Every structure is written in structure tokens, then in C-alpha cells.
Backbone as JSON, one array per atom type, in Angstrom:
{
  "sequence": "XXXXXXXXXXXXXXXXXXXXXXXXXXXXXXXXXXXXXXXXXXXXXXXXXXXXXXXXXXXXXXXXXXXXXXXXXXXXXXXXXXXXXXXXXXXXXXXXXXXXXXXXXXXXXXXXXXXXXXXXXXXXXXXXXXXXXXXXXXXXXXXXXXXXXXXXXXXXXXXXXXXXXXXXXXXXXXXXXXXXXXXXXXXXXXXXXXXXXXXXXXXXXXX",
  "N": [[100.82, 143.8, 87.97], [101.64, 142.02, 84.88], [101.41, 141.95, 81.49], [101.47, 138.4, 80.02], [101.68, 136.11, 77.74], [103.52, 134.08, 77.89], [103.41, 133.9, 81.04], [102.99, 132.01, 84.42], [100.42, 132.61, 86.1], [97.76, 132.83, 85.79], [94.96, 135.79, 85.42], [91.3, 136.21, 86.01], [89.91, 137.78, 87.06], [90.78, 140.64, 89.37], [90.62, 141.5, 93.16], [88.05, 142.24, 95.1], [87.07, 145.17, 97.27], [86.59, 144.52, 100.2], [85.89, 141.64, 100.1], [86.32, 138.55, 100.61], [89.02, 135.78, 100.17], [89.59, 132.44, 98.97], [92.68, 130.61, 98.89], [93.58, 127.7, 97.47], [96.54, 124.96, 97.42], [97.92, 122.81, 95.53], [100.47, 120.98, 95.14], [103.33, 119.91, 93.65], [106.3, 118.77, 93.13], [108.63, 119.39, 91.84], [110.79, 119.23, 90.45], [112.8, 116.88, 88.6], [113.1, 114.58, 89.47], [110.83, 113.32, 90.17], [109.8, 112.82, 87.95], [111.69, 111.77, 85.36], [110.65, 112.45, 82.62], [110.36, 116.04, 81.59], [108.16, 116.92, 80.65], [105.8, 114.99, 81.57], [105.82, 115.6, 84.6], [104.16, 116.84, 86.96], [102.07, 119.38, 87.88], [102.35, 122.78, 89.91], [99.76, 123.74, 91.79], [97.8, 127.02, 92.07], [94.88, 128.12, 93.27], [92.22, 130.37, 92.93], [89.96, 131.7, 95.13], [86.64, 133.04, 95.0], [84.77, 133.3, 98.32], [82.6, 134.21, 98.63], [80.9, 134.49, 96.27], [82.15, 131.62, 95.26], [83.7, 131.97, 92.64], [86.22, 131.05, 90.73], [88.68, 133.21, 90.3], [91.22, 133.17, 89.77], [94.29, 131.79, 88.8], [97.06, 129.82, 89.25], [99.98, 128.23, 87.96], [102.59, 125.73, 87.47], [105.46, 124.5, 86.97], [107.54, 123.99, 89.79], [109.77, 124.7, 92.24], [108.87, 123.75, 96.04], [109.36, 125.08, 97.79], [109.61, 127.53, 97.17], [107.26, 127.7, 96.04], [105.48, 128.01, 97.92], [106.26, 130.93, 98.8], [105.15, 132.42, 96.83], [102.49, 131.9, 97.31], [102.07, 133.23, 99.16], [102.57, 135.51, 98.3], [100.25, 136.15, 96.75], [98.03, 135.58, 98.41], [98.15, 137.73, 99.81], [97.72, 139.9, 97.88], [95.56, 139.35, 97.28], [93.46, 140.18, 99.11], [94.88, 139.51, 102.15], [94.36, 136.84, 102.03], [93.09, 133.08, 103.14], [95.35, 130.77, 103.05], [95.84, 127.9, 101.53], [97.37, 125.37, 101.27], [97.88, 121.66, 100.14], [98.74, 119.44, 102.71], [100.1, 117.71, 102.23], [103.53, 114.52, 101.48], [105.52, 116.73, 99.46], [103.87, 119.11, 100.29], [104.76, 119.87, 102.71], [106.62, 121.22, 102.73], [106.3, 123.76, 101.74], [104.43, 124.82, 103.53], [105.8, 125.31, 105.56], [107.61, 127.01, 104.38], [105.91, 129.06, 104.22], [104.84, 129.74, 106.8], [106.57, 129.74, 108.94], [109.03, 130.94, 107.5], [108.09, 132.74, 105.9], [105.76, 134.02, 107.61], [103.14, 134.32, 107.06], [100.19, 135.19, 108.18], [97.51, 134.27, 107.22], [96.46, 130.95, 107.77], [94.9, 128.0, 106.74], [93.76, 125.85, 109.22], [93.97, 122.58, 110.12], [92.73, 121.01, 112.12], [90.43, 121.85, 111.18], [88.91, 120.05, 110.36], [88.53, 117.75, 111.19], [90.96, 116.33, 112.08], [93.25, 115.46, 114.65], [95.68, 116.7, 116.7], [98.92, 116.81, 117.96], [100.55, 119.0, 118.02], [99.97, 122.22, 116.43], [98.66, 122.64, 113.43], [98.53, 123.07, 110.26], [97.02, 123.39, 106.65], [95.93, 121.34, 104.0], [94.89, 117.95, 103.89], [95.01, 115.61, 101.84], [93.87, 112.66, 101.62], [92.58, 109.78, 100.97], [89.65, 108.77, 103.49], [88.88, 111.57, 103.05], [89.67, 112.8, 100.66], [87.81, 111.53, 98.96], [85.71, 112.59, 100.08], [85.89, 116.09, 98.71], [85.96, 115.24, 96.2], [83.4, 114.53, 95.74], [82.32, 117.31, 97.04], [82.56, 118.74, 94.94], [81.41, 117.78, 92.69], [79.0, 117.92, 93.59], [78.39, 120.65, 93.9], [78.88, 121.64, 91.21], [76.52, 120.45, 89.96], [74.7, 121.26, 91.57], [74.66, 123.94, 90.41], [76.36, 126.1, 91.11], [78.75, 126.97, 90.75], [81.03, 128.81, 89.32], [83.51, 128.41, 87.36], [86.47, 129.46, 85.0], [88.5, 128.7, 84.13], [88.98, 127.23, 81.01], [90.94, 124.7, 81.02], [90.68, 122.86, 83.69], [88.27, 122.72, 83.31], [88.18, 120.95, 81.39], [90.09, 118.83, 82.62], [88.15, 117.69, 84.5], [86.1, 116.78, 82.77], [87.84, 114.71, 81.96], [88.56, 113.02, 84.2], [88.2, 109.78, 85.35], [86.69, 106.82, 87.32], [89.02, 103.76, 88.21], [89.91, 100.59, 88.09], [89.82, 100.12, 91.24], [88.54, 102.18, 91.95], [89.45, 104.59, 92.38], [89.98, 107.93, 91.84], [91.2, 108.82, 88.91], [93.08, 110.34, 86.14], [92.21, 110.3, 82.44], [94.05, 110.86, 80.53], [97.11, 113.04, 81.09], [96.74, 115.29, 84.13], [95.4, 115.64, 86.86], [95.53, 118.2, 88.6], [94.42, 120.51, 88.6], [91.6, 120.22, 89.11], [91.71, 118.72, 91.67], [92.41, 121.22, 93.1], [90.1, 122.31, 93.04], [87.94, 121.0, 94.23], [89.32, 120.63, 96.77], [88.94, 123.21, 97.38], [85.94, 123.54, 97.34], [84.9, 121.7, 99.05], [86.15, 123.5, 101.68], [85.11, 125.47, 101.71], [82.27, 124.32, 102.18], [82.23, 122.82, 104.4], [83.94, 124.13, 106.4], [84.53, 126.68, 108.97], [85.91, 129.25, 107.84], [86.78, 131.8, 109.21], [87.72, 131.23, 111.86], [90.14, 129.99, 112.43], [91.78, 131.95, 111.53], [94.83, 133.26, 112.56], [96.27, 135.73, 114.39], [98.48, 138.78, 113.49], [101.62, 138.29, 114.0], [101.23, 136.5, 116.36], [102.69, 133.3, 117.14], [101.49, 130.59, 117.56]],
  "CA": [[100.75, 142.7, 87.02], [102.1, 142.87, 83.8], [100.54, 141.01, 80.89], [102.66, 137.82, 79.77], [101.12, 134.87, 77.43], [104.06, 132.65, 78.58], [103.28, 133.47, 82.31], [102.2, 131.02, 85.33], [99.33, 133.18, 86.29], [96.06, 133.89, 84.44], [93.91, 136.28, 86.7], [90.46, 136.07, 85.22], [88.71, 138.84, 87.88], [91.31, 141.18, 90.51], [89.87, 141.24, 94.33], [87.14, 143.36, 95.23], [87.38, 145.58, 98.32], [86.11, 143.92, 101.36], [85.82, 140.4, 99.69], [87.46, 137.42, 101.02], [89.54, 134.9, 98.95], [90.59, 131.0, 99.71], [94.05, 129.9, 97.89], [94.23, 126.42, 97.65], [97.76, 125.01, 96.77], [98.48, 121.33, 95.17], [102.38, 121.27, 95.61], [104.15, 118.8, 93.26], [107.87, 118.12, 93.58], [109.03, 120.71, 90.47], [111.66, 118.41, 90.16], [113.32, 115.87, 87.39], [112.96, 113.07, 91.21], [109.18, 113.06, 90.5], [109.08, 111.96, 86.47], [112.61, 111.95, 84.29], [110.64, 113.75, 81.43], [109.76, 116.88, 82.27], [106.94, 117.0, 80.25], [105.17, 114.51, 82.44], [105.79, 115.8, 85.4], [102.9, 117.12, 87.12], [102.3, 120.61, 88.13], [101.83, 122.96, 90.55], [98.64, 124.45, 91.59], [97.6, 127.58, 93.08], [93.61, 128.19, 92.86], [92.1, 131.46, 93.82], [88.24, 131.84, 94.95], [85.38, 133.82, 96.15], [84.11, 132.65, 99.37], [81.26, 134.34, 98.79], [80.42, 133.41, 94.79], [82.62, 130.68, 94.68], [83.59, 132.14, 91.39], [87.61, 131.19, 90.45], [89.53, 134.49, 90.39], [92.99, 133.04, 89.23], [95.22, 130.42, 88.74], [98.9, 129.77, 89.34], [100.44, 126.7, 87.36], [103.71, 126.07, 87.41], [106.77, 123.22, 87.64], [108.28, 125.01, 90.47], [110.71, 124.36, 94.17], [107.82, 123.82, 96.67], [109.59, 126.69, 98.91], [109.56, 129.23, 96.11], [105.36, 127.59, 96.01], [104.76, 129.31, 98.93], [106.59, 132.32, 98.28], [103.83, 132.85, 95.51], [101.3, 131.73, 97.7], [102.25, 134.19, 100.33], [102.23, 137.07, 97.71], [98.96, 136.1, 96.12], [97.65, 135.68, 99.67], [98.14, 139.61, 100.44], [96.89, 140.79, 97.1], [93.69, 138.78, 97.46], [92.86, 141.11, 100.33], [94.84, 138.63, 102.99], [93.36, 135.82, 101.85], [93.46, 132.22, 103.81], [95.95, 129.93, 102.2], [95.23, 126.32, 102.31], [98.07, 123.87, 100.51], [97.86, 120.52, 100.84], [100.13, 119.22, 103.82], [101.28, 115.6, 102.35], [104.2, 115.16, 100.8], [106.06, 118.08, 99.48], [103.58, 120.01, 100.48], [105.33, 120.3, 103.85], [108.16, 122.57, 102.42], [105.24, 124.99, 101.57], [104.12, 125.25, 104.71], [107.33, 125.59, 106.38], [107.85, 128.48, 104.01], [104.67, 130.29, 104.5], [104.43, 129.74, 108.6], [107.9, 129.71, 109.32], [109.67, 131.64, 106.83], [106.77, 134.27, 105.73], [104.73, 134.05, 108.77], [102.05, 134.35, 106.57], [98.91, 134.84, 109.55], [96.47, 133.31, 107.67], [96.46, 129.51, 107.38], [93.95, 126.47, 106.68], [93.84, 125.29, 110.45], [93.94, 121.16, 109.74], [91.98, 120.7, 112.67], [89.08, 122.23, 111.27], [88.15, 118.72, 109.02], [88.48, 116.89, 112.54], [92.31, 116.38, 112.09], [94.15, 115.52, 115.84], [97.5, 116.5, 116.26], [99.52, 117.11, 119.57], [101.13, 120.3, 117.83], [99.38, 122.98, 116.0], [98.6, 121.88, 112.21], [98.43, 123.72, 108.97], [97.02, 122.63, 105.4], [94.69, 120.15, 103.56], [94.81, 116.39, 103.96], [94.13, 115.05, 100.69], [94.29, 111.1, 101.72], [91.23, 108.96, 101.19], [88.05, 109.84, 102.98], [88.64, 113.13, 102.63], [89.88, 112.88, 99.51], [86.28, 111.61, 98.22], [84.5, 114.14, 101.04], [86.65, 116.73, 97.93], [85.09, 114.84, 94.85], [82.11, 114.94, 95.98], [81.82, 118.59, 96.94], [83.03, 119.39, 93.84], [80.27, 117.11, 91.77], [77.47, 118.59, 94.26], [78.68, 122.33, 93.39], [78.22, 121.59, 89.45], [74.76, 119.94, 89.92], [73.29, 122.34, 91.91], [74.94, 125.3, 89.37], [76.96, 127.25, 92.05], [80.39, 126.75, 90.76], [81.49, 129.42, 88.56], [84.94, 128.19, 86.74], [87.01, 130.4, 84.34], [89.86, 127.99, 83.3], [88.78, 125.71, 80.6], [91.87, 123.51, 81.5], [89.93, 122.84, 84.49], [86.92, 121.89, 82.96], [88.8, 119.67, 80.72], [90.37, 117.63, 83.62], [86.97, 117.37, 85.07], [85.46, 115.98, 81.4], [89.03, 113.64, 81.19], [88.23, 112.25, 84.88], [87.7, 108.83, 85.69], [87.34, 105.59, 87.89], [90.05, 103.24, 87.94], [89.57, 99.02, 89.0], [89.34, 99.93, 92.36], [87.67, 103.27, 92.2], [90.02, 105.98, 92.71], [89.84, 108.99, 90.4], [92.22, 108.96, 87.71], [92.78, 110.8, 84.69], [92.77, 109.72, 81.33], [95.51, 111.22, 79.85], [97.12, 114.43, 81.67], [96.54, 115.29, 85.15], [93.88, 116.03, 87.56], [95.58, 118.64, 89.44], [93.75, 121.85, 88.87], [90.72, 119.5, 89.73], [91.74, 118.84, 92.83], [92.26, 122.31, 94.0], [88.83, 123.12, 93.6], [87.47, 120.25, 94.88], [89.57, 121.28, 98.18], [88.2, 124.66, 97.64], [84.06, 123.22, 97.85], [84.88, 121.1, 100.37], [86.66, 124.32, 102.63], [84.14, 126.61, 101.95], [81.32, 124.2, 102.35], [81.7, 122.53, 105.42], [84.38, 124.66, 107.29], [84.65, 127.82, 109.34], [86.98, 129.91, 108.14], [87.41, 132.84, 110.5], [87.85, 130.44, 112.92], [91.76, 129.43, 111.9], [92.39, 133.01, 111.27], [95.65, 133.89, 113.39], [96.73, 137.21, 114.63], [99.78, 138.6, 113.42], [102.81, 137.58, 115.47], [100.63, 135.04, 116.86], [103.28, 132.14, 116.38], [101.07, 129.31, 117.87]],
  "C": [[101.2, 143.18, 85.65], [101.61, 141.62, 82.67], [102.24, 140.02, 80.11], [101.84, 136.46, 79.31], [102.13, 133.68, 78.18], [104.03, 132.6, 80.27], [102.62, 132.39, 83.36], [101.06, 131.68, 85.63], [98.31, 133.74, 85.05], [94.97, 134.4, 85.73], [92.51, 136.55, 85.73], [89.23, 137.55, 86.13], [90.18, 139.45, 89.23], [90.07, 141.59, 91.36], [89.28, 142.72, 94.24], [87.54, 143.93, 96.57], [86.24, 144.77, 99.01], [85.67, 142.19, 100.96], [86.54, 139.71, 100.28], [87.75, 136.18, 100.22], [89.88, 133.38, 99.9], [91.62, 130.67, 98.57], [94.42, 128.93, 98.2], [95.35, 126.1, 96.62], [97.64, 123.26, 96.07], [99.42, 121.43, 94.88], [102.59, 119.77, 94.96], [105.77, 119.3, 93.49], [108.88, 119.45, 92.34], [110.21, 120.42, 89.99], [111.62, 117.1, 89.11], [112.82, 114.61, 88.31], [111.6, 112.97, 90.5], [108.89, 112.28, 89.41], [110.22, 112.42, 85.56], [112.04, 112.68, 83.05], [110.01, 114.49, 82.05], [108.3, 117.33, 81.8], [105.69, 116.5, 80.79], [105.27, 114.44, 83.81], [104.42, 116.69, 85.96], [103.35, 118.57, 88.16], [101.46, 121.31, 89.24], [100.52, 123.87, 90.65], [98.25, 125.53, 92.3], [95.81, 128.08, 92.35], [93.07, 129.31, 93.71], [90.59, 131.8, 93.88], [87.69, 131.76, 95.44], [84.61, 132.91, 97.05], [82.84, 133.14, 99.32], [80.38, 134.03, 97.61], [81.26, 132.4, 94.44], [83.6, 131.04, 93.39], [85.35, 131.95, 91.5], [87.88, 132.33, 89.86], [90.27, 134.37, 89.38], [93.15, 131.49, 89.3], [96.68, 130.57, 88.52], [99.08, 128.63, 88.82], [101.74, 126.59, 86.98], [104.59, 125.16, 87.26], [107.26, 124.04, 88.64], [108.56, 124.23, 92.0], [108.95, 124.5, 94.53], [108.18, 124.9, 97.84], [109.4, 127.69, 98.5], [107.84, 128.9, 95.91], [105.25, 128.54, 96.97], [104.77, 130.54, 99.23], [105.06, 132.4, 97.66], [102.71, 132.76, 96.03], [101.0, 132.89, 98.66], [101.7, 136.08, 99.34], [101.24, 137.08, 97.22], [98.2, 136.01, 97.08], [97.52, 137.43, 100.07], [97.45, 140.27, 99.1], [95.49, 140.34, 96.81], [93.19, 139.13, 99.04], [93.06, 139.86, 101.77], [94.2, 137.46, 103.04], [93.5, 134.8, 102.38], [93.91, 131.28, 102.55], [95.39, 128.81, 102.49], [96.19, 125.17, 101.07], [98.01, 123.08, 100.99], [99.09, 120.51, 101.75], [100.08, 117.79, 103.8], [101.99, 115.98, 101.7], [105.39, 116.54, 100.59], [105.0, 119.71, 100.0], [103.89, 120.8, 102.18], [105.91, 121.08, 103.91], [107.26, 123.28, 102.25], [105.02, 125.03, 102.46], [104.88, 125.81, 105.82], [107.4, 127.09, 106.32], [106.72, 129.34, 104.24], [104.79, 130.49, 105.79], [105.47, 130.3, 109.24], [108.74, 131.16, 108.34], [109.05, 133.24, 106.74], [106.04, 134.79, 106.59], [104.03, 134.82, 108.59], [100.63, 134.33, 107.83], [97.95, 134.44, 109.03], [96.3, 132.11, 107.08], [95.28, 128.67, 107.28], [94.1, 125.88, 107.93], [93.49, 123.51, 109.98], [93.19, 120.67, 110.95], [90.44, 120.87, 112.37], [88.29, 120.77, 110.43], [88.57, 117.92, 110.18], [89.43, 116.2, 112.6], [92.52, 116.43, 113.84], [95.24, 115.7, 115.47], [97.85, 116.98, 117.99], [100.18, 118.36, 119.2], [100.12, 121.11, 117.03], [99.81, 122.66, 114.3], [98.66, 122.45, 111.16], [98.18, 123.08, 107.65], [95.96, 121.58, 105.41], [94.89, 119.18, 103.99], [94.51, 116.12, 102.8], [94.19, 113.29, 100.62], [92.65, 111.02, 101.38], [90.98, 108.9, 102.92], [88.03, 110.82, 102.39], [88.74, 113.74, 101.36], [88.22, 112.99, 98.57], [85.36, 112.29, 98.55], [84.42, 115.52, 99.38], [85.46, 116.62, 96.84], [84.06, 115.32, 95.27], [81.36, 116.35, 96.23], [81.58, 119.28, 95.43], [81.81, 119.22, 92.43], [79.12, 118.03, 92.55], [77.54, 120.14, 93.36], [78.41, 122.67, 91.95], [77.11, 121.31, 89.17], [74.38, 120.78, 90.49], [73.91, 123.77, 91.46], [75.67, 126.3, 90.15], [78.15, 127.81, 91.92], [80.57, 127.81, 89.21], [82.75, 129.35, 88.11], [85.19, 129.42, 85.29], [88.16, 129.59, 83.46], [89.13, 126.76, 82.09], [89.55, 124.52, 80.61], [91.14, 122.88, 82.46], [88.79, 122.03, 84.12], [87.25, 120.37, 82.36], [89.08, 118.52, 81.69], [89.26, 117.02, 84.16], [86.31, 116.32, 84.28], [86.37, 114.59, 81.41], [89.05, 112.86, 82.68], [87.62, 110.61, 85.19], [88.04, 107.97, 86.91], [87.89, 104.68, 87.9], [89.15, 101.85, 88.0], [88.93, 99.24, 89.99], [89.27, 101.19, 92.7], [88.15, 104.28, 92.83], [90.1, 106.58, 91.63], [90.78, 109.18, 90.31], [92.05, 109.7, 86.78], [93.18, 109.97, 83.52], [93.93, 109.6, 80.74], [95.83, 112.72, 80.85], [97.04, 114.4, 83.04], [95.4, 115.86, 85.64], [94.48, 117.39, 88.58], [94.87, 120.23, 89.92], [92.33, 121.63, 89.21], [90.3, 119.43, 90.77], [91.79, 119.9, 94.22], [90.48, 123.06, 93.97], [88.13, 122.38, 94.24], [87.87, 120.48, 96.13], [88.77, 122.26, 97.88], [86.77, 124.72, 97.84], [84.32, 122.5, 98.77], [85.02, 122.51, 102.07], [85.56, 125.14, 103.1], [82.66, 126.18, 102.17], [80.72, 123.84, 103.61], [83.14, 122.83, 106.7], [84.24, 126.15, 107.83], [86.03, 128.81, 109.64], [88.05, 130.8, 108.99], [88.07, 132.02, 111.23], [89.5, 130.15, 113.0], [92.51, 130.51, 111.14], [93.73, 133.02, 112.45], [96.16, 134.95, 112.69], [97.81, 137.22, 114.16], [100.43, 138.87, 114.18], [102.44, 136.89, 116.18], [101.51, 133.6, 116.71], [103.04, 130.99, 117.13], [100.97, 128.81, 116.7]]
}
């Protein structure tokens, strides 16, 4: 690492030995297609954090290709002691997955079956649609009320504070975006009511 105020990464704690990490992704488009100014384009997310204190590690934030996302996810994945990735899979977040599974054959993935996901092929990645979406919120609110959630980014917090409900009761932000929000909210949801090991694959395993 090399220290860099204008960099995408802020690491707030490097991995401990024998610790295990979850890296959830929120994959926007990193493209002009998504929002003609680039200023309001919305960014990507990579969120890094202890399965066993919860406690956020890191953060990746970026405009960036969603193939070169997973690159980054792949290499922040091995220096967080192999850690299980988990980008969303709507969207662009398909090209991330591609590139991690396919390309990187990254071995350890977010199994999409484990949140009671069917598929006739073998799955990879979040869901972030409504239920699950609010299953998310909700972890995320529980984890602050009952004091468990150790955050590091005050961007983060901010989105949380600048949160609201819309007309018809989907969470919006005020001004800005919600997306470093949303990765932790995946990240209490993963670690609260899934089993990780479980969606570990072997390497060269290419089921």
C-alpha cells in the first residue's frame, strides 16, 4: 500500500492472521450511459468487514468499468486473508461476476442460493431487489440499535443520517447517494443470517 489522499481506498485496520473478511461490492455502471454529469453519477462500492467484530476494515469507492470492479475485488479478496466476495448480481453487477468467476476464478464467492435464491445453474452474488432489499435495511438498523456495528467511514454514517422514505416507502436519499449504505446493510444481512463456509469453493472447483 502506498499512502495516497487522492486514492479509492481508505484502509482503516489491515487483516489479522487467521481472521476472516466479507467484501461486499455495489457495482455502478462507471460510465457517462448511467448520468451525463459525471458528478452525479453514482459510485462504486467495495466494503470490507470482520465476520467476527463486524468492524469495517476498508473501503473502495470509485467511478470505475465493472470488469476492472472485480479485478479490485479479486485483489482485495486475497489480501483480506481470501476473503468471500459478495457483489451484487443485478445489473452491471453481472460483468463483476463474470470477471471474478470466470476470468479470476476467484474460489471464494457469495453462493446466491444461500438467501433461498433457485436457479437451474450455479449462482453467484447478492440480490438486492425488494424483500431482500428491506431483509438489508433492516439488518443494518437492528446492528446500530443493539451497538454491534462498528463503522469507520463517516461518509457512511452520513448516508445513513441523509436516508429516507419516499411516497411509497422505498429508501431514498436526500441529496447524494446511499451506496456505501447499502453495502453494509448487505454485509449484516450476510453475516447475520447466512452460512458462510458453506459457499466456500475449492480451488479449480469450476462448478
Amino acid at each position: 500500500w502506498v499512502d495516497d489522499p487522492a486514492g479509492a481506498w481508505q484502509v482503516w485496520k489491515h487483516p489479522r492472521e487467521g481472521a476472516k473478511y466479507l467484501l461486499v461490492g455495489d457495482v455502478a455502471s462507471g460510465t457517462a450511459q448511467e448520468e451525463p454529469d459525471k458528478n452525479h453519477r453514482s459510485w462504486s462500492i467495495i466494503t470490507v468487514q470482520d465476520r467476527s467484530t463486524y468492524e469495517v476494515m476498508a473501503e473502495y469507492r470509485a467511478r470505475i468499468d465493472p470488469h476492472k470492479l472485480g479485478i479490485e475485488m479479486v485483489n482485495a479478496g486475497y489480501y483480506f486473508n481470501n476473503g468471500m466476495l459478495c457483489p451484487e448480481n443485478n445489473n452491471y453487477g453481472h460483468v463483476t461476476i463474470r470477471c471474478i468467476v470466470e476470468d479470476q476464478q476467484y474460489p471464494h464467492m457469495f453462493d446466491t442460493t444461500l438467501i433461498g435464491a433457485t436457479a437451474k445453474e450455479k449462482e453467484y452474488g447478492f440480490p438486492t431487489k425488494n424483500p431482500v432489499k428491506e431483509h438489508c435495511i433492516s439488518a443494518l438498523r437492528n446492528a446500530i440499535e443493539n451497538m454491534v456495528y462498528h463503522e469507520n467511514c463517516k461518509g457512511a454514517v452520513d448516508e445513513m443520517r441523509n436516508s429516507v422514505r419516499n411516497k411509497v416507502g422505498d429508501i431514498v436519499a436526500q441529496t447524494g447517494w446511499l451506496d456505501r449504505m447499502m453495502t453494509r446493510a448487505i454485509g449484516f444481512y450476510v453475516l447475520k443470517f447466512c452460512t458462510l463456509d458453506g459457499s466456500y469453493r475449492e480451488s479449480g472447483d469450476e462448478s
